[in-house]
Tab-separated table of C-alpha atoms and ligand atoms in Angstrom:
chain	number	residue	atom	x	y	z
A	2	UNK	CA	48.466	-32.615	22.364
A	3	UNK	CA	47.283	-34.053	19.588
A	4	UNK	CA	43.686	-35.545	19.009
A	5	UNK	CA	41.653	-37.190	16.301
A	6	UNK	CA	37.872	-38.023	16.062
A	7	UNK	CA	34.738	-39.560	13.779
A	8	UNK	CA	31.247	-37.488	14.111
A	9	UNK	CA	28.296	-38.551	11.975
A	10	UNK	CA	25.704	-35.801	9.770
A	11	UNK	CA	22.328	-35.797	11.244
A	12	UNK	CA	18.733	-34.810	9.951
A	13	UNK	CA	16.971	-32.559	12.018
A	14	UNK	CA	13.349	-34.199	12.444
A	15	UNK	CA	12.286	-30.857	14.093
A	16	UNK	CA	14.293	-28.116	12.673
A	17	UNK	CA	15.406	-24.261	13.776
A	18	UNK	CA	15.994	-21.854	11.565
A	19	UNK	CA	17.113	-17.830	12.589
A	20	UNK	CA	18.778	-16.727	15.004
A	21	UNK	CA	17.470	-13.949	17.577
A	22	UNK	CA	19.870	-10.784	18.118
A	23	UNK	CA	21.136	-10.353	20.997
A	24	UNK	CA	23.561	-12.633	23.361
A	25	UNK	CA	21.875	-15.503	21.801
A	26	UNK	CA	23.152	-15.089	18.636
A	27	UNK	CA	26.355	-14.499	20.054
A	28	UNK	CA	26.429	-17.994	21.383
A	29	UNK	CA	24.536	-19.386	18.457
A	30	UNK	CA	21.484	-20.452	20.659
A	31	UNK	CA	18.837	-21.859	18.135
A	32	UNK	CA	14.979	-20.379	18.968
A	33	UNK	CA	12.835	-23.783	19.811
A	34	UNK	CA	14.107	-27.203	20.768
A	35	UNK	CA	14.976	-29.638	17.990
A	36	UNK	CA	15.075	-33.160	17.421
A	37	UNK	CA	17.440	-35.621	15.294
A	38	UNK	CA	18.576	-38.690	14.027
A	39	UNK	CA	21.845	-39.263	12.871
A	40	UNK	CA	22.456	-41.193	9.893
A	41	UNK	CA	25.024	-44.084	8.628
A	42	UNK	CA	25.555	-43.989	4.828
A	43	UNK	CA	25.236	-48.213	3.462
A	44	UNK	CA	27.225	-47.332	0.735
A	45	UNK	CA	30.804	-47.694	0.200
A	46	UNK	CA	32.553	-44.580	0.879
A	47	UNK	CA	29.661	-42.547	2.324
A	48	UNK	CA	29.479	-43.491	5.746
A	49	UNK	CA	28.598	-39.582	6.263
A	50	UNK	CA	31.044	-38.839	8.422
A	51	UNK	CA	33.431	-36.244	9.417
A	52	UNK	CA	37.106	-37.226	10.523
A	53	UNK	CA	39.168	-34.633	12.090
A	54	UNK	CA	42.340	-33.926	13.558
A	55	UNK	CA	43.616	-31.604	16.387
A	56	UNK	CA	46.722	-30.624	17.527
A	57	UNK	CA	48.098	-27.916	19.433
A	58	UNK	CA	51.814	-27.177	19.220
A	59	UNK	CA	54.171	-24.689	20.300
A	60	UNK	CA	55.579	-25.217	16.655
A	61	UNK	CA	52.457	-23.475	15.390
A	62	UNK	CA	52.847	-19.297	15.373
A	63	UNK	CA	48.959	-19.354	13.933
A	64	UNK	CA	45.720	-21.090	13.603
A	65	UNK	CA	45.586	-23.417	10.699
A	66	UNK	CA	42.332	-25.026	9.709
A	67	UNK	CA	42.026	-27.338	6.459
A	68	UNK	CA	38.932	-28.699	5.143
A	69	UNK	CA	39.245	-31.234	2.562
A	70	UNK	CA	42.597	-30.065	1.654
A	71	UNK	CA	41.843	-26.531	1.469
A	72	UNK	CA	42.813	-24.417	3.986
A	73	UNK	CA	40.059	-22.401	5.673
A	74	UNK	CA	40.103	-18.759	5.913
A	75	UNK	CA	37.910	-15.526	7.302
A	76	UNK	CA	34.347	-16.592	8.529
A	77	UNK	CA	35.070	-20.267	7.889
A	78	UNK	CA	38.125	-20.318	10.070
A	79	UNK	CA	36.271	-17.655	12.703
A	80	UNK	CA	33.891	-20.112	12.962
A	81	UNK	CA	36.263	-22.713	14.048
A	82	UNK	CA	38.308	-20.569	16.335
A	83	UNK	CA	34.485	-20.312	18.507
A	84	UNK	CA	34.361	-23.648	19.541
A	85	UNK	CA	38.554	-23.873	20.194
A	86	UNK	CA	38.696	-20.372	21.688
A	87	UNK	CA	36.044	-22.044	24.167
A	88	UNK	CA	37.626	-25.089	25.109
A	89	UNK	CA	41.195	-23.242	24.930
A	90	UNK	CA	39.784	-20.467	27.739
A	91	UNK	CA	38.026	-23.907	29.389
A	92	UNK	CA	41.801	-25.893	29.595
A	93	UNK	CA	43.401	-22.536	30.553
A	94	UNK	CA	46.003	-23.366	27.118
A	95	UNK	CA	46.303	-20.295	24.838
A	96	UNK	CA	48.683	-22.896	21.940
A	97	UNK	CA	47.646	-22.629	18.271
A	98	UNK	CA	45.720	-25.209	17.009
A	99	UNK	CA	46.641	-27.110	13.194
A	100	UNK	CA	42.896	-29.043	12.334
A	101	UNK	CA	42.816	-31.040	9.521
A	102	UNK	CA	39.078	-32.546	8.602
A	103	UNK	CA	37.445	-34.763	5.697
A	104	UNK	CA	34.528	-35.135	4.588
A	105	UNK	CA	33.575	-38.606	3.052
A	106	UNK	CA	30.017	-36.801	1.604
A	107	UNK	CA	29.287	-33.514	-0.382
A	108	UNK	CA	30.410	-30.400	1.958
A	109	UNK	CA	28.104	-27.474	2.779
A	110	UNK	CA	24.964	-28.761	0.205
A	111	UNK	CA	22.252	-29.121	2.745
A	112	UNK	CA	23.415	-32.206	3.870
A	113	UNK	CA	24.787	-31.208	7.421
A	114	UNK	CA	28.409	-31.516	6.754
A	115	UNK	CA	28.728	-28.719	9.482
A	116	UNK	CA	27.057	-31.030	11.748
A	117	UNK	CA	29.534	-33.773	11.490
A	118	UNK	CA	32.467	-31.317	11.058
A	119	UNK	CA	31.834	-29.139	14.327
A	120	UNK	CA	30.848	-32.394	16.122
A	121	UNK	CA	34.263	-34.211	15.215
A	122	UNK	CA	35.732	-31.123	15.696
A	123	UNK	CA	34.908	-30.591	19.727
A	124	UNK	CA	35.278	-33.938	20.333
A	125	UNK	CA	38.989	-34.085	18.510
A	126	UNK	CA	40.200	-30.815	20.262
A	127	UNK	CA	38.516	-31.308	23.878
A	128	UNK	CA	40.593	-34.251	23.871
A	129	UNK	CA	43.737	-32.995	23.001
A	130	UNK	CA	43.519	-30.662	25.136
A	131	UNK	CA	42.863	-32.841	27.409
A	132	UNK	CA	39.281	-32.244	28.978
A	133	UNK	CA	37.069	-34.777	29.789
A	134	UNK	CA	33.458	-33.976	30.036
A	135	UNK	CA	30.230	-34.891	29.879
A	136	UNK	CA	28.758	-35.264	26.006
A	137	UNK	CA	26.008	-33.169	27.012
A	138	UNK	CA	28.634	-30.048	27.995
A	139	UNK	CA	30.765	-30.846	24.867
A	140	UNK	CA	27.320	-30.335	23.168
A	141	UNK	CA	27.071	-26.999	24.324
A	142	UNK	CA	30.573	-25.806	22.979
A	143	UNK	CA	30.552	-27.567	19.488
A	144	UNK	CA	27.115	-25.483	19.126
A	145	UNK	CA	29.255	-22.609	19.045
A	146	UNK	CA	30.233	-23.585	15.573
A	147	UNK	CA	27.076	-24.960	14.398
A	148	UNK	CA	23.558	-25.421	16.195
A	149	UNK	CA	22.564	-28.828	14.292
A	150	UNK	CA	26.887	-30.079	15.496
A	151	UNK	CA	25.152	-30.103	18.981
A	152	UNK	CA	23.347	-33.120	18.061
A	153	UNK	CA	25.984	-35.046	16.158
A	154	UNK	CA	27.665	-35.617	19.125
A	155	UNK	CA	25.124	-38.386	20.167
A	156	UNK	CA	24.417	-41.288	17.838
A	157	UNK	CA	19.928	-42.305	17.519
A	158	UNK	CA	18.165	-39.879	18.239
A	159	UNK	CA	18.812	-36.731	19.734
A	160	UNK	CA	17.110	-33.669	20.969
A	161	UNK	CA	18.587	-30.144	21.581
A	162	UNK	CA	17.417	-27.907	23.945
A	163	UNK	CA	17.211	-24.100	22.910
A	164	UNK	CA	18.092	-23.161	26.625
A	165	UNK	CA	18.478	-19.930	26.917
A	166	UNK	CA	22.122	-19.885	28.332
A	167	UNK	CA	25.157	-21.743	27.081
A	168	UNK	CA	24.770	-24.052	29.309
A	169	UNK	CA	20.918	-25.095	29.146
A	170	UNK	CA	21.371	-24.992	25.426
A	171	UNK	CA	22.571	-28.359	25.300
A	172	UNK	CA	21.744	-31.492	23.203
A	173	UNK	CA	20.635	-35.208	24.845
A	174	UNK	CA	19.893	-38.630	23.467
A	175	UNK	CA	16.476	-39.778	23.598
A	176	UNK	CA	17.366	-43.121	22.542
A	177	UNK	CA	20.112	-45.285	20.613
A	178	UNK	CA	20.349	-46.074	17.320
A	179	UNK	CA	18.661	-49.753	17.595
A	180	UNK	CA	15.543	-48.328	19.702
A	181	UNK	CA	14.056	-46.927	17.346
A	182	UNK	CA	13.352	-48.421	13.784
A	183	UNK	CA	13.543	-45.171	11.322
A	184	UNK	CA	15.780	-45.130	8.122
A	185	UNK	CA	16.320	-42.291	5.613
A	186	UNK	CA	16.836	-42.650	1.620
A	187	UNK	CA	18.782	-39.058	0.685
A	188	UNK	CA	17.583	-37.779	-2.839
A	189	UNK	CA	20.984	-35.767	-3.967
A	190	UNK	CA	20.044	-34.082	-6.111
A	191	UNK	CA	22.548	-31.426	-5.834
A	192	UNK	CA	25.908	-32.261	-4.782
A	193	UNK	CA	27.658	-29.045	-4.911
A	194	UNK	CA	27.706	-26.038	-2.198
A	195	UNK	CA	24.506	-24.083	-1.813
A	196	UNK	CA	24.371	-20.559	-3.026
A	197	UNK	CA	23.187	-19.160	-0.003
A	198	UNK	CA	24.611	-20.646	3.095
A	199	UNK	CA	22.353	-21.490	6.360
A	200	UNK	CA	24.363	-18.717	8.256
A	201	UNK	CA	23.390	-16.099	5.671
A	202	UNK	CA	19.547	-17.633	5.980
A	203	UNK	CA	19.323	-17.677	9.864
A	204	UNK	CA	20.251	-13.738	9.366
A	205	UNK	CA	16.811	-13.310	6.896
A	206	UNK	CA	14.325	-15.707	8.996
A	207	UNK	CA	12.572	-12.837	11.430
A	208	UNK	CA	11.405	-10.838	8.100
A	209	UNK	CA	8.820	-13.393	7.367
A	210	UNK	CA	5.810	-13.200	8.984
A	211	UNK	CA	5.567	-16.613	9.614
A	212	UNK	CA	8.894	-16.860	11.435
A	213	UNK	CA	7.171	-16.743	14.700
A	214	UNK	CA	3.990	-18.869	14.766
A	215	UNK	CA	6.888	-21.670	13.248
A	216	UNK	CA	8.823	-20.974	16.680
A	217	UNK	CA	6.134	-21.373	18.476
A	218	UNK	CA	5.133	-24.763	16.271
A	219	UNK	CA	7.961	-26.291	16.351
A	220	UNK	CA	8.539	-26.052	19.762
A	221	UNK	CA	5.403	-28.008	20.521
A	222	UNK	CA	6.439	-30.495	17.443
A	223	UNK	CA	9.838	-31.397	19.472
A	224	UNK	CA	8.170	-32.345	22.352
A	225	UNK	CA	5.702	-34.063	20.146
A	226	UNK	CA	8.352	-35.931	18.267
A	227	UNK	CA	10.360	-37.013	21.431
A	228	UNK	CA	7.610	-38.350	23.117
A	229	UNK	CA	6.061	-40.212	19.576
A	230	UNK	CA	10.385	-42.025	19.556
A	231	UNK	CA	9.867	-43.213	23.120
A	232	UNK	CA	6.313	-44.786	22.069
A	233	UNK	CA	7.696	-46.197	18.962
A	234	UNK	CA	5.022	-43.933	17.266
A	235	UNK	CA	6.893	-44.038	13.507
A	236	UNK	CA	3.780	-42.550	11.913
A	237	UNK	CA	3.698	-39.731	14.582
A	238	UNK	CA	7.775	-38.982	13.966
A	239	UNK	CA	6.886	-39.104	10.314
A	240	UNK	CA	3.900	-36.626	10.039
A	241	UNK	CA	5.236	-34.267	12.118
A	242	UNK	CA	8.626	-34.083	10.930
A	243	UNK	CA	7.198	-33.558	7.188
A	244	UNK	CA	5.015	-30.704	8.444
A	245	UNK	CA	7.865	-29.099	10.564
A	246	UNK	CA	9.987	-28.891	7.346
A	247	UNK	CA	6.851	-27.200	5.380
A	248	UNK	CA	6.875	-24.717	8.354
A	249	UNK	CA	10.856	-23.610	7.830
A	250	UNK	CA	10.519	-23.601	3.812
A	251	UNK	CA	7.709	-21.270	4.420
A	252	UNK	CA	9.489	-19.539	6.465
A	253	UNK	CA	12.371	-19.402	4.139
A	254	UNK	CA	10.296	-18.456	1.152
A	255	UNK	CA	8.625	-15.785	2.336
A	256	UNK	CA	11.742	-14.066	3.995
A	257	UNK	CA	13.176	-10.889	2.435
A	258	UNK	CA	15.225	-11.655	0.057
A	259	UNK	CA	13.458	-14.970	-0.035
A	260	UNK	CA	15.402	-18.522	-0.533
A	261	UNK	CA	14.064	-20.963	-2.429
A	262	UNK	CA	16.423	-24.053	-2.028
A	263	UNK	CA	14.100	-26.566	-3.785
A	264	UNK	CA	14.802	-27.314	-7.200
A	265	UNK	CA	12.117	-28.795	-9.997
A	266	UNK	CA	13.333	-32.287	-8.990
A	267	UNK	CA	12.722	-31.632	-5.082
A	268	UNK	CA	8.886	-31.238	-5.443
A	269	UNK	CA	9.244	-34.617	-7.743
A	270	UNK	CA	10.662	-36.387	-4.951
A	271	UNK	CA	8.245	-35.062	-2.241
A	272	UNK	CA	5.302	-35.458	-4.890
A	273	UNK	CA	6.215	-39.368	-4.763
A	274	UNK	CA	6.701	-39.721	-1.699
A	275	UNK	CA	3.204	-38.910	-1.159
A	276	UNK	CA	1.983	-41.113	-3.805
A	277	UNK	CA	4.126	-44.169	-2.449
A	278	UNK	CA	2.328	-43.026	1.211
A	279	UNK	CA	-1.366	-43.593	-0.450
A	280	UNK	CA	-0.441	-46.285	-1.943
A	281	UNK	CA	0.490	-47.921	1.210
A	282	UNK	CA	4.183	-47.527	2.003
A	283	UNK	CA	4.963	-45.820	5.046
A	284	UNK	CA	7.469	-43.074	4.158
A	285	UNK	CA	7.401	-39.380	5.145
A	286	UNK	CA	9.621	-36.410	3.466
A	287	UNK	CA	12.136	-33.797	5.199
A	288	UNK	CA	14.131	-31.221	3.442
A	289	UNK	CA	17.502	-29.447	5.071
A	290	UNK	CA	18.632	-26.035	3.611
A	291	UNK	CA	19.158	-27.198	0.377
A	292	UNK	CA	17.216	-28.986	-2.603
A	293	UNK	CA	17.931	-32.492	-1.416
A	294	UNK	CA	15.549	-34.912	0.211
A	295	UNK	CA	15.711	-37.086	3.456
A	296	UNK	CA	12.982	-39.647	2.605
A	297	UNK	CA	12.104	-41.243	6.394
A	298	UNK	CA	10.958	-44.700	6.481
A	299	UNK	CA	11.532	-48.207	7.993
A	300	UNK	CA	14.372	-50.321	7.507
A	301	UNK	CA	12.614	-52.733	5.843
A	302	UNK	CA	11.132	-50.682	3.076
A	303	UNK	CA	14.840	-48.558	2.368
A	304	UNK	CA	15.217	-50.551	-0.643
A	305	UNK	CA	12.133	-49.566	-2.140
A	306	UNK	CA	11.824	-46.601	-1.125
A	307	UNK	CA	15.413	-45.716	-2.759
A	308	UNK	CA	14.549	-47.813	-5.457
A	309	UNK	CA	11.586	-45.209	-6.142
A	310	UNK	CA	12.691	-42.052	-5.971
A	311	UNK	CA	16.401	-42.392	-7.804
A	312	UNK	CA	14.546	-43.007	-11.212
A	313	UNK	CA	12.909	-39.618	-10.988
A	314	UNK	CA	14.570	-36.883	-13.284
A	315	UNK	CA	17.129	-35.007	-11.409
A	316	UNK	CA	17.918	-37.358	-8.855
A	317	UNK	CA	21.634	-37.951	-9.352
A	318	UNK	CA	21.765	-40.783	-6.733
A	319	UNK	CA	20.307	-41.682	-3.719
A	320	UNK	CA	22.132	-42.296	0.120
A	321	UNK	CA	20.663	-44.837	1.706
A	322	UNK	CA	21.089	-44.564	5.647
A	323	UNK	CA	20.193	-45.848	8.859
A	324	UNK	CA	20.455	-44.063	12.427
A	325	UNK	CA	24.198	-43.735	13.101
A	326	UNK	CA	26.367	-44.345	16.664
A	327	UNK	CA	27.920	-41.783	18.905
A	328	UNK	CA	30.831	-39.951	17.710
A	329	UNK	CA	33.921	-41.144	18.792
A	330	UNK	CA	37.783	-41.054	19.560
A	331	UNK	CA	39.960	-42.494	17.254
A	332	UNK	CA	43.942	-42.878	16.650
A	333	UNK	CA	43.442	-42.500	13.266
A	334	UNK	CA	45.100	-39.023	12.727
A	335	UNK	CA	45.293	-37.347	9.458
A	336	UNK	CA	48.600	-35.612	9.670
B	407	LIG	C1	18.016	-26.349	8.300
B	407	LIG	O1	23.448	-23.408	11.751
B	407	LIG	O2	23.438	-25.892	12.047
B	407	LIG	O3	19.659	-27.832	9.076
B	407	LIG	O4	25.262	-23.347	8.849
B	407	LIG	O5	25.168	-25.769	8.285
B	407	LIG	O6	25.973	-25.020	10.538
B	407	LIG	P1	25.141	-24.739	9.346
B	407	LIG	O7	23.725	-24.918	9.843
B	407	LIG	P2	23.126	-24.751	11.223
B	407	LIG	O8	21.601	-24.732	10.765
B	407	LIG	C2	20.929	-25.883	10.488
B	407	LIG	C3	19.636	-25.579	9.924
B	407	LIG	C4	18.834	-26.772	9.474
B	407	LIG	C5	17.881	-27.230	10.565
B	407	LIG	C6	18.456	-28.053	11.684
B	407	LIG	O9	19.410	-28.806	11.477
B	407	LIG	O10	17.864	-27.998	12.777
């Protein structure tokens, strides 16, 4: 019983951010819709993926989870044991699980390497246990571990549905990766792990008082965005996904305690974008929960746009990327 799969990050286009209290949070259902693309590193190495491997084993007396060789422990593990516990109770197995999972990009820095993770993760440990579903059910469970996972397991673009329910919380693709033309150019600017972790910020989000005209926003902005991908509308897609991330960062600023995750170099990046958008290039920023930009634009202009921004100060290098496939199986095990 022993599984191995590939996920791919994503960048949420239309974002959520908080977490109501009740049963929802329980089951990790995000507050409005969301939409996303997932991405395809072109350089060598970064691929920004997730590879994981599941087995369950009678030889195991515990749950062992290792993430980039280091083993996992407390909340991190916890976390983990949601989505397994899940498909464990679904396969009617109660065997402890060994995962193993690499990263081949900077973990936990606002660059949705829970997204990739949890997505690899459900797909790796459905199949060893031998389930076969629909992607939009295994959606539901790998959002146990992490709303934005949800998404990963669909290559192009992809929207998520807050539901309401486990089951109507579940993520679909709106098209492939070749239907629409939108490429990103990542400004790292910070590789390592953010101070404040999107868990501990979903906690925070209802004590600003913009946390709920942002629902309500971004809501209308996913259905918005979907409908602008299925039109081919890029400058749509681009407009409102720029505004949608000044909605959460507001919404993150002005939350008590407050999180600022931009850094001086952040508002450099965003203030060129802007000036490369007046001057005629069609590029549009998005920021994660972290200080590093997604910088969305067409294929053809990736070059320049990545060009552009890794001269700016602070910029340690840039990602370029380009919508990414579905996650898949693979025999590829790592133990
Ligand atoms: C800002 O709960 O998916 O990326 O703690 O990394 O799992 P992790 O994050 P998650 O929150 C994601 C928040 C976001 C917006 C989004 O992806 O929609």
């Amino acid at each position: 019983m022993k599984a191995s799969a590939i996920a791919f990050s994503n960048i949420a286009l239309v974002k959520y951010w908080g977490r109501s209290a009740e049963e929802r949070s329980a089951l990790n259902i995000p507050l409005n819709d969301t939409v996303s693309m997932t991405k395809y590193g072109l350089v060598d190495g970064i691929c920004l993926q997730s590879h994981t491997t599941v087995e369950f084993s009678e030889q195991y007396d515990q749950d062992t989870a290792v993430l980039n060789s280091n083993p996992l422990r407390g909340s991190r593990i916890d976390r983990i044991r949601r989505v397994i516990d899940a498909l464990r109770e679904l396969a009617g197995i109660e065997l402890k699980f060994m995962m193993q999972s690499r990263n081949d990009f900077p973990t936990m820095a606002g660059l949705a390497s829970s997204a990739s993770g949890f997505a690899a993760l459900g797909l790796a440990a459905a199949s060893a246990l031998g389930l076969t579903m629909s992607r939009e059910k295994l959606s539901s469970y790998v959002r146990l571990g992490s709303g934005s996972a949800a998404r990963s397991v669909f290559g192009g673009f992809v929207y998520l549905y807050q539901g309401g329910s486990h089951e109507t919380a579940y993520a679909e693709k709106i098209c492939s990766c070749d239907e629409f033309d939108m490429s990103v150019a990542i400004a790292i600017i910070d590789e390592n792990e953010k101070p404040v972790s999107s868990e501990e910020g979903h906690a925070t989000a209802h004590s600003s008082p913009f946390n709920d005209i942002r629902i309500i926003k971004s809501q209308q902005q996913a259905e918005i965005v979907r409908k602008a991908i299925l039109e081919n509308d890029f400058t749509t897609v681009g407009r409102t996904a720029e505004e949608n991330c000044k909605y959460m960062h507001a919404v993150m600023m002005t939350s008590d305690p407050p999180l600022f995750y931009w850094s001086p170099a952040t508002l450099n990046v965003m203030k060129t974008i802007m000036k490369l958008r007046s001057a005629g290039m069609e590029c549009y920023f998005t920021i994660d929960a972290g200080p590093n930009v997604h910088c969305l634009c067409h294929r053809s202009d990736l070059e320049s746009v990545a060009r552009e921004i890794s001269g700016i100060d602070g910029v340690q290098r840039v990602v370029p990327a380009v919508a990414g496939k579905d996650a898949f199986v693979t025999d590829e095990h790592l133990f």
